[in-house]
Amino acid sequence: MTTAEQAPPPPMRLRELVFGAACAAAVRAAARLGVADALEETPMSVADLAAAVKTQPGTLRRLLRALSCQGVFVERPDGSFAHTEMSRLLREDDPHSLRYIALWCTEPWTWNVWPRLDEAVRSGRNVFEDVYEREFFEYLNEEAPESAYVFNRAMTTSSEQSARDVAALLDLGGVASVADIGGGQGQVVAGLLEKHPGMHGTLLDLPGVVANADARLRDGGSLADRVRIVPGDCREDIPVQADVYIIKNILEWDDDSTRRALANIRKAARPGARVVVIENLVDDTPSMKFTTSMDLLLLLNVGGAKHTRQSMVDRLTAAGLVIGEVRPVNAYLHAFECTVPA
């Protein structure tokens, strides 16, 4: 088996790369079949595992062998299979589960747009609307409810995991109010309110998103009396005043949408307010393989882009924000600490 110490020669590595779709499809198949959930902490024979997930033993062995070459599951000398650190991440009950992220990145629509990447590179615009004859999120919500469900679960999972890192990073001592702009279901603002009992918060996102806000923030929830939920589109208006504004992973649209969102923050915020912008970067991160791949997917589906450090600096400066420290949040996110000038 190939190891990091025995990297394949370039011709074999290129062969592996062009079969990348097979690897992604194998991960998706394992997630949809529930293989990781069925496999307990003790190794299982292929026959027992196949019975548990209702597949043919022979074809399941082929799937598991392909995945074990990538470090997802491990085949033992007796032919049974066991978990690895990566395969556990496909379990739905794992606290760091990436099951829905894996499904989201391999949803059916992705297979139809990836082959047209050359068109997107030539034109500089998304090809999703050419293929599906409608805007991405409109298609998702009206034509692909299962994919929309997977997307929402993936975003919730990602937010829950990064919320802990954001809460650990930010010094909000003495801050009376925080607003999470485009904050999804509110995992980040909920985490911050739990860490700072004297603080109040606001969550702003599209009506259909905040309608499913974190249970802690809704009526009867443990944080409901300290939070305001505002349905809205930050590209149109931000009717919120706060000491600290957080904008996480939403400045990835076309440049005009990004410009309008930042202008609305600038208009809403009082002089001296902090604006913390949290984004993936494509040029300054230990997770560049993941981030650059997501950058290309954004080009395909919405015509958006992940940022370089400089492109983010340029946009924040153009919005009239004063940039201070730029710090890593975790292996794939950076925080740009900004203030609103007088």
mmCIF file with all atom_site columns, N, CA and C in Angstrom, residues 243-309:
data_model
loop_
_atom_site.group_PDB
_atom_site.id
_atom_site.type_symbol
_atom_site.label_atom_id
_atom_site.label_alt_id
_atom_site.label_comp_id
_atom_site.label_asym_id
_atom_site.label_entity_id
_atom_site.label_seq_id
_atom_site.pdbx_PDB_ins_code
_atom_site.Cartn_x
_atom_site.Cartn_y
_atom_site.Cartn_z
_atom_site.occupancy
_atom_site.B_iso_or_equiv
_atom_site.pdbx_formal_charge
_atom_site.auth_seq_id
_atom_site.auth_comp_id
_atom_site.auth_asym_id
_atom_site.auth_atom_id
_atom_site.pdbx_PDB_model_num
ATOM 1   N N  . ASP A 1 243 ? -22.137 45.863 19.367  1.00 0.00 ? 243 ASP A N  1
ATOM 2   C CA . ASP A 1 243 ? -20.734 46.199 19.643  1.00 0.00 ? 243 ASP A CA 1
ATOM 3   C C  . ASP A 1 243 ? -19.799 45.423 18.724  1.00 0.00 ? 243 ASP A C  1
ATOM 4   N N  . VAL A 1 244 ? -20.185 44.175 18.433  1.00 0.00 ? 244 VAL A N  1
ATOM 5   C CA . VAL A 1 244 ? -19.366 43.304 17.589  1.00 0.00 ? 244 VAL A CA 1
ATOM 6   C C  . VAL A 1 244 ? -20.257 42.650 16.546  1.00 0.00 ? 244 VAL A C  1
ATOM 7   N N  . TYR A 1 245 ? -19.824 42.725 15.291  1.00 0.00 ? 245 TYR A N  1
ATOM 8   C CA . TYR A 1 245 ? -20.497 42.037 14.190  1.00 0.00 ? 245 TYR A CA 1
ATOM 9   C C  . TYR A 1 245 ? -19.611 40.888 13.723  1.00 0.00 ? 245 TYR A C  1
ATOM 10  N N  . ILE A 1 246 ? -20.228 39.736 13.528  1.00 0.00 ? 246 ILE A N  1
ATOM 11  C CA . ILE A 1 246 ? -19.496 38.580 13.012  1.00 0.00 ? 246 ILE A CA 1
ATOM 12  C C  . ILE A 1 246 ? -20.072 38.224 11.642  1.00 0.00 ? 246 ILE A C  1
ATOM 13  N N  . ILE A 1 247 ? -19.183 38.093 10.664  1.00 0.00 ? 247 ILE A N  1
ATOM 14  C CA . ILE A 1 247 ? -19.578 37.697 9.309   1.00 0.00 ? 247 ILE A CA 1
ATOM 15  C C  . ILE A 1 247 ? -18.734 36.484 8.955   1.00 0.00 ? 247 ILE A C  1
ATOM 16  N N  . LYS A 1 248 ? -19.357 35.340 8.920   1.00 0.00 ? 248 LYS A N  1
ATOM 17  C CA . LYS A 1 248 ? -18.601 34.093 8.736   1.00 0.00 ? 248 LYS A CA 1
ATOM 18  C C  . LYS A 1 248 ? -19.054 33.352 7.477   1.00 0.00 ? 248 LYS A C  1
ATOM 19  N N  . ASN A 1 249 ? -18.108 33.154 6.571   1.00 0.00 ? 249 ASN A N  1
ATOM 20  C CA . ASN A 1 249 ? -18.319 32.323 5.377   1.00 0.00 ? 249 ASN A CA 1
ATOM 21  C C  . ASN A 1 249 ? -19.507 32.759 4.526   1.00 0.00 ? 249 ASN A C  1
ATOM 22  N N  . ILE A 1 250 ? -19.719 34.065 4.412   1.00 0.00 ? 250 ILE A N  1
ATOM 23  C CA . ILE A 1 250 ? -20.786 34.509 3.508   1.00 0.00 ? 250 ILE A CA 1
ATOM 24  C C  . ILE A 1 250 ? -20.282 35.484 2.446   1.00 0.00 ? 250 ILE A C  1
ATOM 25  N N  . LEU A 1 251 ? -19.027 35.924 2.522   1.00 0.00 ? 251 LEU A N  1
ATOM 26  C CA . LEU A 1 251 ? -18.504 36.870 1.532   1.00 0.00 ? 251 LEU A CA 1
ATOM 27  C C  . LEU A 1 251 ? -17.854 36.105 0.383   1.00 0.00 ? 251 LEU A C  1
ATOM 28  N N  . GLU A 1 252 ? -18.608 35.160 -0.160  1.00 0.00 ? 252 GLU A N  1
ATOM 29  C CA . GLU A 1 252 ? -18.076 34.268 -1.193  1.00 0.00 ? 252 GLU A CA 1
ATOM 30  C C  . GLU A 1 252 ? -18.902 34.337 -2.472  1.00 0.00 ? 252 GLU A C  1
ATOM 31  N N  . TRP A 1 253 ? -19.846 35.311 -2.513  1.00 0.00 ? 253 TRP A N  1
ATOM 32  C CA . TRP A 1 253 ? -20.659 35.466 -3.701  1.00 0.00 ? 253 TRP A CA 1
ATOM 33  C C  . TRP A 1 253 ? -19.882 36.242 -4.756  1.00 0.00 ? 253 TRP A C  1
ATOM 34  N N  . ASP A 1 254 ? -20.624 36.757 -5.743  1.00 0.00 ? 254 ASP A N  1
ATOM 35  C CA . ASP A 1 254 ? -20.036 37.668 -6.710  1.00 0.00 ? 254 ASP A CA 1
ATOM 36  C C  . ASP A 1 254 ? -19.620 38.958 -5.999  1.00 0.00 ? 254 ASP A C  1
ATOM 37  N N  . ASP A 1 255 ? -18.742 39.722 -6.628  1.00 0.00 ? 255 ASP A N  1
ATOM 38  C CA . ASP A 1 255 ? -18.182 40.911 -5.990  1.00 0.00 ? 255 ASP A CA 1
ATOM 39  C C  . ASP A 1 255 ? -19.243 41.939 -5.609  1.00 0.00 ? 255 ASP A C  1
ATOM 40  N N  . ASP A 1 256 ? -20.279 42.075 -6.427  1.00 0.00 ? 256 ASP A N  1
ATOM 41  C CA . ASP A 1 256 ? -21.298 43.071 -6.114  1.00 0.00 ? 256 ASP A CA 1
ATOM 42  C C  . ASP A 1 256 ? -22.042 42.719 -4.833  1.00 0.00 ? 256 ASP A C  1
ATOM 43  N N  . SER A 1 257 ? -22.384 41.454 -4.663  1.00 0.00 ? 257 SER A N  1
ATOM 44  C CA . SER A 1 257 ? -23.075 41.035 -3.438  1.00 0.00 ? 257 SER A CA 1
ATOM 45  C C  . SER A 1 257 ? -22.194 41.231 -2.214  1.00 0.00 ? 257 SER A C  1
ATOM 46  N N  . THR A 1 258 ? -20.918 40.889 -2.344  1.00 0.00 ? 258 THR A N  1
ATOM 47  C CA . THR A 1 258 ? -19.981 41.087 -1.233  1.00 0.00 ? 258 THR A CA 1
ATOM 48  C C  . THR A 1 258 ? -19.864 42.561 -0.889  1.00 0.00 ? 258 THR A C  1
ATOM 49  N N  . ARG A 1 259 ? -19.752 43.395 -1.920  1.00 0.00 ? 259 ARG A N  1
ATOM 50  C CA . ARG A 1 259 ? -19.638 44.839 -1.684  1.00 0.00 ? 259 ARG A CA 1
ATOM 51  C C  . ARG A 1 259 ? -20.871 45.378 -0.965  1.00 0.00 ? 259 ARG A C  1
ATOM 52  N N  . ARG A 1 260 ? -22.069 44.944 -1.391  1.00 0.00 ? 260 ARG A N  1
ATOM 53  C CA . ARG A 1 260 ? -23.295 45.448 -0.769  1.00 0.00 ? 260 ARG A CA 1
ATOM 54  C C  . ARG A 1 260 ? -23.417 44.998 0.685   1.00 0.00 ? 260 ARG A C  1
ATOM 55  N N  . ALA A 1 261 ? -23.039 43.755 0.979   1.00 0.00 ? 261 ALA A N  1
ATOM 56  C CA . ALA A 1 261 ? -23.111 43.267 2.360   1.00 0.00 ? 261 ALA A CA 1
ATOM 57  C C  . ALA A 1 261 ? -22.189 44.064 3.267   1.00 0.00 ? 261 ALA A C  1
ATOM 58  N N  . LEU A 1 262 ? -20.966 44.302 2.815   1.00 0.00 ? 262 LEU A N  1
ATOM 59  C CA . LEU A 1 262 ? -20.019 45.070 3.632   1.00 0.00 ? 262 LEU A CA 1
ATOM 60  C C  . LEU A 1 262 ? -20.463 46.520 3.775   1.00 0.00 ? 262 LEU A C  1
ATOM 61  N N  . ALA A 1 263 ? -21.029 47.109 2.721   1.00 0.00 ? 263 ALA A N  1
ATOM 62  C CA . ALA A 1 263 ? -21.526 48.484 2.806   1.00 0.00 ? 263 ALA A CA 1
ATOM 63  C C  . ALA A 1 263 ? -22.659 48.580 3.822   1.00 0.00 ? 263 ALA A C  1
ATOM 64  N N  . ASN A 1 264 ? -23.497 47.561 3.884   1.00 0.00 ? 264 ASN A N  1
ATOM 65  C CA . ASN A 1 264 ? -24.594 47.579 4.849   1.00 0.00 ? 264 ASN A CA 1
ATOM 66  C C  . ASN A 1 264 ? -24.097 47.441 6.282   1.00 0.00 ? 264 ASN A C  1
ATOM 67  N N  . ILE A 1 265 ? -23.063 46.657 6.478   1.00 0.00 ? 265 ILE A N  1
ATOM 68  C CA . ILE A 1 265 ? -22.429 46.584 7.802   1.00 0.00 ? 265 ILE A CA 1
ATOM 69  C C  . ILE A 1 265 ? -21.887 47.949 8.184   1.00 0.00 ? 265 ILE A C  1
ATOM 70  N N  . ARG A 1 266 ? -21.190 48.559 7.257   1.00 0.00 ? 266 ARG A N  1
ATOM 71  C CA . ARG A 1 266 ? -20.576 49.882 7.512   1.00 0.00 ? 266 ARG A CA 1
ATOM 72  C C  . ARG A 1 266 ? -21.639 50.918 7.855   1.00 0.00 ? 266 ARG A C  1
ATOM 73  N N  . LYS A 1 267 ? -22.781 50.839 7.173   1.00 0.00 ? 267 LYS A N  1
ATOM 74  C CA . LYS A 1 267 ? -23.861 51.797 7.409   1.00 0.00 ? 267 LYS A CA 1
ATOM 75  C C  . LYS A 1 267 ? -24.531 51.555 8.757   1.00 0.00 ? 267 LYS A C  1
ATOM 76  N N  . ALA A 1 268 ? -24.673 50.298 9.149   1.00 0.00 ? 268 ALA A N  1
ATOM 77  C CA . ALA A 1 268 ? -25.397 49.968 10.379  1.00 0.00 ? 268 ALA A CA 1
ATOM 78  C C  . ALA A 1 268 ? -24.567 50.181 11.636  1.00 0.00 ? 268 ALA A C  1
ATOM 79  N N  . ALA A 1 269 ? -23.255 49.970 11.549  1.00 0.00 ? 269 ALA A N  1
ATOM 80  C CA . ALA A 1 269 ? -22.411 49.929 12.746  1.00 0.00 ? 269 ALA A CA 1
ATOM 81  C C  . ALA A 1 269 ? -22.056 51.321 13.252  1.00 0.00 ? 269 ALA A C  1
ATOM 82  N N  . ARG A 1 270 ? -22.002 51.439 14.557  1.00 0.00 ? 270 ARG A N  1
ATOM 83  C CA . ARG A 1 270 ? -21.557 52.678 15.182  1.00 0.00 ? 270 ARG A CA 1
ATOM 84  C C  . ARG A 1 270 ? -20.033 52.813 15.061  1.00 0.00 ? 270 ARG A C  1
ATOM 85  N N  . PRO A 1 271 ? -19.501 54.037 15.074  1.00 0.00 ? 271 PRO A N  1
ATOM 86  C CA . PRO A 1 271 ? -18.043 54.206 15.095  1.00 0.00 ? 271 PRO A CA 1
ATOM 87  C C  . PRO A 1 271 ? -17.434 53.462 16.287  1.00 0.00 ? 271 PRO A C  1
ATOM 88  N N  . GLY A 1 272 ? -16.360 52.753 16.031  1.00 0.00 ? 272 GLY A N  1
ATOM 89  C CA . GLY A 1 272 ? -15.691 51.995 17.080  1.00 0.00 ? 272 GLY A CA 1
ATOM 90  C C  . GLY A 1 272 ? -16.156 50.566 17.203  1.00 0.00 ? 272 GLY A C  1
ATOM 91  N N  . ALA A 1 273 ? -17.235 50.201 16.515  1.00 0.00 ? 273 ALA A N  1
ATOM 92  C CA . ALA A 1 273 ? -17.717 48.815 16.567  1.00 0.00 ? 273 ALA A CA 1
ATOM 93  C C  . ALA A 1 273 ? -16.692 47.886 15.919  1.00 0.00 ? 273 ALA A C  1
ATOM 94  N N  . ARG A 1 274 ? -16.641 46.673 16.417  1.00 0.00 ? 274 ARG A N  1
ATOM 95  C CA . ARG A 1 274 ? -15.753 45.653 15.833  1.00 0.00 ? 274 ARG A CA 1
ATOM 96  C C  . ARG A 1 274 ? -16.506 44.848 14.780  1.00 0.00 ? 274 ARG A C  1
ATOM 97  N N  . VAL A 1 275 ? -15.815 44.524 13.718  1.00 0.00 ? 275 VAL A N  1
ATOM 98  C CA . VAL A 1 275 ? -16.356 43.650 12.675  1.00 0.00 ? 275 VAL A CA 1
ATOM 99  C C  . VAL A 1 275 ? -15.359 42.519 12.486  1.00 0.00 ? 275 VAL A C  1
ATOM 100 N N  . VAL A 1 276 ? -15.786 41.299 12.781  1.00 0.00 ? 276 VAL A N  1
ATOM 101 C CA . VAL A 1 276 ? -14.914 40.125 12.661  1.00 0.00 ? 276 VAL A CA 1
ATOM 102 C C  . VAL A 1 276 ? -15.376 39.319 11.456  1.00 0.00 ? 276 VAL A C  1
ATOM 103 N N  . VAL A 1 277 ? -14.539 39.284 10.435  1.00 0.00 ? 277 VAL A N  1
ATOM 104 C CA . VAL A 1 277 ? -14.853 38.544 9.208   1.00 0.00 ? 277 VAL A CA 1
ATOM 105 C C  . VAL A 1 277 ? -14.071 37.232 9.234   1.00 0.00 ? 277 VAL A C  1
ATOM 106 N N  . ILE A 1 278 ? -14.783 36.133 9.112   1.00 0.00 ? 278 ILE A N  1
ATOM 107 C CA . ILE A 1 278 ? -14.163 34.803 9.204   1.00 0.00 ? 278 ILE A CA 1
ATOM 108 C C  . ILE A 1 278 ? -14.370 34.080 7.872   1.00 0.00 ? 278 ILE A C  1
ATOM 109 N N  . GLU A 1 279 ? -13.257 33.693 7.241   1.00 0.00 ? 279 GLU A N  1
ATOM 110 C CA . GLU A 1 279 ? -13.326 33.088 5.911   1.00 0.00 ? 279 GLU A CA 1
ATOM 111 C C  . GLU A 1 279 ? -12.257 32.011 5.743   1.00 0.00 ? 279 GLU A C  1
ATOM 112 N N  . ASN A 1 280 ? -12.511 31.114 4.796   1.00 0.00 ? 280 ASN A N  1
ATOM 113 C CA . ASN A 1 280 ? -11.466 30.226 4.302   1.00 0.00 ? 280 ASN A CA 1
ATOM 114 C C  . ASN A 1 280 ? -10.575 31.029 3.351   1.00 0.00 ? 280 ASN A C  1
ATOM 115 N N  . LEU A 1 281 ? -9.289  30.778 3.377   1.00 0.00 ? 281 LEU A N  1
ATOM 116 C CA . LEU A 1 281 ? -8.371  31.422 2.441   1.00 0.00 ? 281 LEU A CA 1
ATOM 117 C C  . LEU A 1 281 ? -7.751  30.365 1.533   1.00 0.00 ? 281 LEU A C  1
ATOM 118 N N  . VAL A 1 282 ? -7.487  30.757 0.303   1.00 0.00 ? 282 VAL A N  1
ATOM 119 C CA . VAL A 1 282 ? -6.916  29.793 -0.644  1.00 0.00 ? 282 VAL A CA 1
ATOM 120 C C  . VAL A 1 282 ? -5.403  29.915 -0.757  1.00 0.00 ? 282 VAL A C  1
ATOM 121 N N  . ASP A 1 283 ? -4.816  30.844 -0.014  1.00 0.00 ? 283 ASP A N  1
ATOM 122 C CA . ASP A 1 283 ? -3.370  31.026 -0.174  1.00 0.00 ? 283 ASP A CA 1
ATOM 123 C C  . ASP A 1 283 ? -2.599  31.039 1.142   1.00 0.00 ? 283 ASP A C  1
ATOM 124 N N  . ASP A 1 284 ? -3.283  30.787 2.249   1.00 0.00 ? 284 ASP A N  1
ATOM 125 C CA . ASP A 1 284 ? -2.599  30.933 3.533   1.00 0.00 ? 284 ASP A CA 1
ATOM 126 C C  . ASP A 1 284 ? -3.241  29.998 4.553   1.00 0.00 ? 284 ASP A C  1
ATOM 127 N N  . THR A 1 285 ? -3.174  28.704 4.294   1.00 0.00 ? 285 THR A N  1
ATOM 128 C CA . THR A 1 285 ? -3.849  27.746 5.157   1.00 0.00 ? 285 THR A CA 1
ATOM 129 C C  . THR A 1 285 ? -3.235  26.374 4.978   1.00 0.00 ? 285 THR A C  1
ATOM 130 N N  . PRO A 1 286 ? -3.200  25.563 6.030   1.00 0.00 ? 286 PRO A N  1
ATOM 131 C CA . PRO A 1 286 ? -2.716  24.190 5.869   1.00 0.00 ? 286 PRO A CA 1
ATOM 132 C C  . PRO A 1 286 ? -3.717  23.282 5.161   1.00 0.00 ? 286 PRO A C  1
ATOM 133 N N  . SER A 1 287 ? -4.907  23.813 4.824   1.00 0.00 ? 287 SER A N  1
ATOM 134 C CA . SER A 1 287 ? -5.937  22.981 4.186   1.00 0.00 ? 287 SER A CA 1
ATOM 135 C C  . SER A 1 287 ? -6.206  23.437 2.757   1.00 0.00 ? 287 SER A C  1
ATOM 136 N N  . MET A 1 288 ? -5.144  23.778 2.029   1.00 0.00 ? 288 MET A N  1
ATOM 137 C CA . MET A 1 288 ? -5.330  24.360 0.702   1.00 0.00 ? 288 MET A CA 1
ATOM 138 C C  . MET A 1 288 ? -5.968  23.401 -0.296  1.00 0.00 ? 288 MET A C  1
ATOM 139 N N  . LYS A 1 289 ? -5.724  22.092 -0.175  1.00 0.00 ? 289 LYS A N  1
ATOM 140 C CA . LYS A 1 289 ? -6.350  21.161 -1.116  1.00 0.00 ? 289 LYS A CA 1
ATOM 141 C C  . LYS A 1 289 ? -7.865  21.228 -0.990  1.00 0.00 ? 289 LYS A C  1
ATOM 142 N N  . PHE A 1 290 ? -8.357  21.280 0.239   1.00 0.00 ? 290 PHE A N  1
ATOM 143 C CA . PHE A 1 290 ? -9.793  21.374 0.472   1.00 0.00 ? 290 PHE A CA 1
ATOM 144 C C  . PHE A 1 290 ? -10.318 22.743 0.033   1.00 0.00 ? 290 PHE A C  1
ATOM 145 N N  . THR A 1 291 ? -9.644  23.805 0.445   1.00 0.00 ? 291 THR A N  1
ATOM 146 C CA . THR A 1 291 ? -10.147 25.150 0.192   1.00 0.00 ? 291 THR A CA 1
ATOM 147 C C  . THR A 1 291 ? -10.134 25.493 -1.292  1.00 0.00 ? 291 THR A C  1
ATOM 148 N N  . THR A 1 292 ? -9.082  25.116 -2.000  1.00 0.00 ? 292 THR A N  1
ATOM 149 C CA . THR A 1 292 ? -9.045  25.407 -3.437  1.00 0.00 ? 292 THR A CA 1
ATOM 150 C C  . THR A 1 292 ? -10.087 24.595 -4.193  1.00 0.00 ? 292 THR A C  1
ATOM 151 N N  . SER A 1 293 ? -10.407 23.394 -3.719  1.00 0.00 ? 293 SER A N  1
ATOM 152 C CA . SER A 1 293 ? -11.477 22.610 -4.344  1.00 0.00 ? 293 SER A CA 1
ATOM 153 C C  . SER A 1 293 ? -12.835 23.277 -4.128  1.00 0.00 ? 293 SER A C  1
ATOM 154 N N  . MET A 1 294 ? -13.066 23.758 -2.902  1.00 0.00 ? 294 MET A N  1
ATOM 155 C CA . MET A 1 294 ? -14.306 24.470 -2.625  1.00 0.00 ? 294 MET A CA 1
ATOM 156 C C  . MET A 1 294 ? -14.393 25.748 -3.449  1.00 0.00 ? 294 MET A C  1
ATOM 157 N N  . ASP A 1 295 ? -13.272 26.387 -3.678  1.00 0.00 ? 295 ASP A N  1
ATOM 158 C CA . ASP A 1 295 ? -13.226 27.595 -4.497  1.00 0.00 ? 295 ASP A CA 1
ATOM 159 C C  . ASP A 1 295 ? -13.734 27.300 -5.909  1.00 0.00 ? 295 ASP A C  1
ATOM 160 N N  . LEU A 1 296 ? -13.305 26.188 -6.483  1.00 0.00 ? 296 LEU A N  1
ATOM 161 C CA . LEU A 1 296 ? -13.760 25.820 -7.823  1.00 0.00 ? 296 LEU A CA 1
ATOM 162 C C  . LEU A 1 296 ? -15.242 25.453 -7.835  1.00 0.00 ? 296 LEU A C  1
ATOM 163 N N  . LEU A 1 297 ? -15.710 24.795 -6.773  1.00 0.00 ? 297 LEU A N  1
ATOM 164 C CA . LEU A 1 297 ? -17.129 24.452 -6.698  1.00 0.00 ? 297 LEU A CA 1
ATOM 165 C C  . LEU A 1 297 ? -17.983 25.711 -6.613  1.00 0.00 ? 297 LEU A C  1
ATOM 166 N N  . LEU A 1 298 ? -17.514 26.721 -5.880  1.00 0.00 ? 298 LEU A N  1
ATOM 167 C CA . LEU A 1 298 ? -18.234 27.993 -5.807  1.00 0.00 ? 298 LEU A CA 1
ATOM 168 C C  . LEU A 1 298 ? -18.319 28.659 -7.176  1.00 0.00 ? 298 LEU A C  1
ATOM 169 N N  . LEU A 1 299 ? -17.242 28.588 -7.934  1.00 0.00 ? 299 LEU A N  1
ATOM 170 C CA . LEU A 1 299 ? -17.273 29.119 -9.295  1.00 0.00 ? 299 LEU A CA 1
ATOM 171 C C  . LEU A 1 299 ? -18.358 28.436 -10.114 1.00 0.00 ? 299 LEU A C  1
ATOM 172 N N  . LEU A 1 300 ? -18.448 27.119 -9.999  1.00 0.00 ? 300 LEU A N  1
ATOM 173 C CA . LEU A 1 300 ? -19.400 26.351 -10.793 1.00 0.00 ? 300 LEU A CA 1
ATOM 174 C C  . LEU A 1 300 ? -20.850 26.620 -10.415 1.00 0.00 ? 300 LEU A C  1
ATOM 175 N N  . ASN A 1 301 ? -21.133 26.709 -9.104  1.00 0.00 ? 301 ASN A N  1
ATOM 176 C CA . ASN A 1 301 ? -22.548 26.748 -8.717  1.00 0.00 ? 301 ASN A CA 1
ATOM 177 C C  . ASN A 1 301 ? -23.122 28.149 -8.549  1.00 0.00 ? 301 ASN A C  1
ATOM 178 N N  . VAL A 1 302 ? -22.334 29.103 -8.054  1.00 0.00 ? 302 VAL A N  1
ATOM 179 C CA . VAL A 1 302 ? -22.877 30.461 -7.860  1.00 0.00 ? 302 VAL A CA 1
ATOM 180 C C  . VAL A 1 302 ? -22.005 31.548 -8.460  1.00 0.00 ? 302 VAL A C  1
ATOM 181 N N  . GLY A 1 303 ? -20.898 31.170 -9.099  1.00 0.00 ? 303 GLY A N  1
ATOM 182 C CA . GLY A 1 303 ? -19.995 32.185 -9.639  1.00 0.00 ? 303 GLY A CA 1
ATOM 183 C C  . GLY A 1 303 ? -19.210 32.902 -8.568  1.00 0.00 ? 303 GLY A C  1
ATOM 184 N N  . GLY A 1 304 ? -19.133 32.307 -7.369  1.00 0.00 ? 304 GLY A N  1
ATOM 185 C CA . GLY A 1 304 ? -18.421 32.930 -6.259  1.00 0.00 ? 304 GLY A CA 1
ATOM 186 C C  . GLY A 1 304 ? -16.977 32.488 -6.189  1.00 0.00 ? 304 GLY A C  1
ATOM 187 N N  . ALA A 1 305 ? -16.310 32.863 -5.088  1.00 0.00 ? 305 ALA A N  1
ATOM 188 C CA . ALA A 1 305 ? -14.896 32.534 -4.936  1.00 0.00 ? 305 ALA A CA 1
ATOM 189 C C  . ALA A 1 305 ? -14.498 32.588 -3.473  1.00 0.00 ? 305 ALA A C  1
ATOM 190 N N  . LYS A 1 306 ? -13.594 31.694 -3.093  1.00 0.00 ? 306 LYS A N  1
ATOM 191 C CA . LYS A 1 306 ? -12.890 31.847 -1.826  1.00 0.00 ? 306 LYS A CA 1
ATOM 192 C C  . LYS A 1 306 ? -11.849 32.952 -2.000  1.00 0.00 ? 306 LYS A C  1
ATOM 193 N N  . HIS A 1 307 ? -11.424 33.520 -0.899  1.00 0.00 ? 307 HIS A N  1
ATOM 194 C CA . HIS A 1 307 ? -10.531 34.675 -0.975  1.00 0.00 ? 307 HIS A CA 1
ATOM 195 C C  . HIS A 1 307 ? -9.077  34.311 -0.692  1.00 0.00 ? 307 HIS A C  1
ATOM 196 N N  . THR A 1 308 ? -8.181  35.105 -1.281  1.00 0.00 ? 308 THR A N  1
ATOM 197 C CA . THR A 1 308 ? -6.811  35.153 -0.800  1.00 0.00 ? 308 THR A CA 1
ATOM 198 C C  . THR A 1 308 ? -6.784  36.157 0.356   1.00 0.00 ? 308 THR A C  1
ATOM 199 N N  . ARG A 1 309 ? -5.703  36.139 1.099   1.00 0.00 ? 309 ARG A N  1
ATOM 200 C CA . ARG A 1 309 ? -5.579  37.129 2.179   1.00 0.00 ? 309 ARG A CA 1
ATOM 201 C C  . ARG A 1 309 ? -5.676  38.548 1.614   1.00 0.00 ? 309 ARG A C  1
#
